[in-house]
Amino acid sequence: MAPTLSRDDLLADRSLVGVAFCRALSERVDDWLRSLFAEVVTDVAGLALVATGGFGRSELSPFSDLDLLLVHEGRPDIADIAEQLWYPIWDEGVKLGHAVRTPREALDLAAEDLETATGLLSIRHLAGDRSVTTDLARDATTQWRSKSRHWLPVLADTVDERHRTHDEVAFLLEPDLKQGRGGLRDVHALRWAQSADEPLPPADVATLADAYEVLLATRVELHRAAGRSGDRLLLELQDEVAAALGHGDADELMAAVSGAARSVAWISDEAWFRIRRSLRRRWGIRRRRPQEVLPHILLTDDAVAVAPDAPLDLLTTLRVAVVAARNGAQIERASLERLAAGAEPLPTPWPQEARELFVDLLACGDAAIPVIETLDQTGLFVALIPEWEPCRSKVQRNVYHRFTVDRHLCETAAQAARLVDRVERPDLLLLGALLHDIGKGVAGDHTEVGMTMVPTIARRMGLPPTDVDQLVALVQHHLLLPDVATRRDLDDDDTIRSVAAAALTVERTQLLAALTEADSIATGPSAWSAWKAGLVRDLAARVSHVLGGGALGELEREFPTEQQRALLRAGERSITGRGQVLTVVVPDRTGVFNRIAGALSLNGLDVLDASTHSEYSMALAVFQVESAFGGDIRWPKVCADVDRALTGRLAIEARLADRIRTYSARHQTPASLRIVEPTVLVDNELSSSATVLEVRAPNSVGLLYRITRTLTQLDLDILRSKVQTLGPDVVDSFYVLDSEGNKITDPEHVAEIERALVYAMAPPEVGH
């Protein structure tokens, strides 16, 4: 009977973390495989069982694959031996990567295949004839070195491609610990380069070792928490991983991961830059002579350097940064180290050249991000903006935001650089983009904190008082346009008046509109859409019209249009869907809105905007929707279900209950990640024509149906609804009137509405 593999005791031993766990598990698996090998093989001459990959490095995480190579010198019984070895491993449920080769076959394949070549660099003897393993390891390393001029450029390109595919470890909220930029695979790649006689400075080797241990320990605990293999550190697992590693909370864990990944990425970028330069020299490619493109700043084909006689101050730093960003060049490490060690601070206020250079750097867009990251890694960016320090690696623990605070600010500035032609003051747009969330590094309301920080930063930069005020206003109102556009009725004059009162000028409105787009795109894919862009553009145009001297009465009303009024006058029932818009015209009756909402939910459609209007004894309802799962909307089925719902031929609640049972349990968002708990805001000041109900709640199947059913039961008339999804949560706004067509002002009535809505928003399994 084949020996079995037991690892439950290792998984349960919480004192084993990181490298210690990996070694303990690797040793356990080593012993098991040696026992298997001993049962199968009696004559080991010319035969060896070899570990490769992560197993070869003794770095097994709890659910890692086993990579094994059976090396033989021409044995006729090798197929039988392999079968007797592999099957017991599969029987244990272990994922196995396996190969059977002679040394010559292994080396020949390694000469053609990068993965095989690098895999042989970390082989480790497990069982059998040790000389076979020793000889193969020696020959593989020799071959790797001899072919380094071929393989190193290929390896460098795979590193770049992997970074493009898997993105950042340091700045993403759910990083790929292995494949992302700054992750474990980057360290492996550097070790492979070292095997080709491309040494790293001793200080870098030590830094890499420390960072690698942080990332490896995190990956081990990720496997434990998930109960399966995986490399992406998901939000819902971060609390458990943090606790297992002794961190105070998930924020502390992610800061440690970010710091480690920053170090790896910094060393990796510098190493591959140096390797590529070395290869060009070997190929006889001559570098262009350095040219002085700015005072004391030298540019070659691939790098920017500071002249030996350059003043070591932050003005020189900004010159270097701008030249690097404009040319897509790397800043020479020696120059960075000189500046970091001795850069004198700028005077307060900054000289005009420094201010202009800083804006020029931001105007480089995406090219500015790696340059700012380089300055940040060496402490030079914080020297320019000390308020940046608390934002470094600061996580935003919700699924709405994709990046850490510091990277989000850089991404927003990069997006803003694409929009400078839309505004009169590009410099203020770029500075506002970089600073709009600067308050998130400090406890408290980030907008209020930012409003106190920005004047200090702006005055230090030497901005005049009017520009300081404009920057403060951009920070204060950076959420104004998206919040109003997605939650308020843009046909309501009071909405336009309130935004105009905050924006004050057409110039500021333009700046806020551009900042909204840049901020939303930088936030993540769920924060910006064609629908939201249209709403913000419409709102900004209406506000600019009023601030430019136009009258509110001149604004064209979007709902109902003359064409829609004609449908009401005709009195003919119709249900049509086109694009993302459902238009329903039916005889006016109670419950039209919530029945439509129920049918849409059953078809997997999310409502973004909805408007209703009654006239000529007919009801008009227009719903802007999108598929919750992507793809095209099946309008014939949707319209048929809406028709059945409106005529009482669709069991909406029963069908929603079935959908909840089959869907919600698999898509539950942990409470720790929710932005809001169920709340209700009743406001009679936002609109002169209706009471505005704003509800916030965790999203769930049929939520809009339950809310609108409750409003119908309370005999409230829904005039307009807007729905905004914030990751796992929603913010719904309803413009309503009571049964007599009036706003709801009675406190007792308001209290009953609040109570009913909170109950309706409770998770279905609790409240229903």
Short mmCIF file of C-alpha atoms in Angstrom, two decimals, residues 161-169 176 179-181:
data_model
loop_
_atom_site.label_atom_id
_atom_site.label_comp_id
_atom_site.label_asym_id
_atom_site.label_seq_id
_atom_site.Cartn_x
_atom_site.Cartn_y
_atom_site.Cartn_z
CA GLU A 161 4.20 41.51 -20.53
CA ARG A 162 3.38 39.97 -17.16
CA HIS A 163 3.22 43.43 -15.59
CA ARG A 164 0.82 44.61 -18.30
CA THR A 165 -1.41 41.59 -17.74
CA HIS A 166 -1.41 41.39 -13.94
CA ASP A 167 -0.82 45.05 -12.99
CA GLU A 168 0.58 46.28 -9.68
CA VAL A 169 1.00 44.56 -6.33
CA ASP A 176 -1.84 39.31 -7.53
CA GLN A 179 2.42 37.57 -11.07
CA GLY A 180 1.86 41.30 -10.46
CA ARG A 181 4.55 43.96 -10.74
#
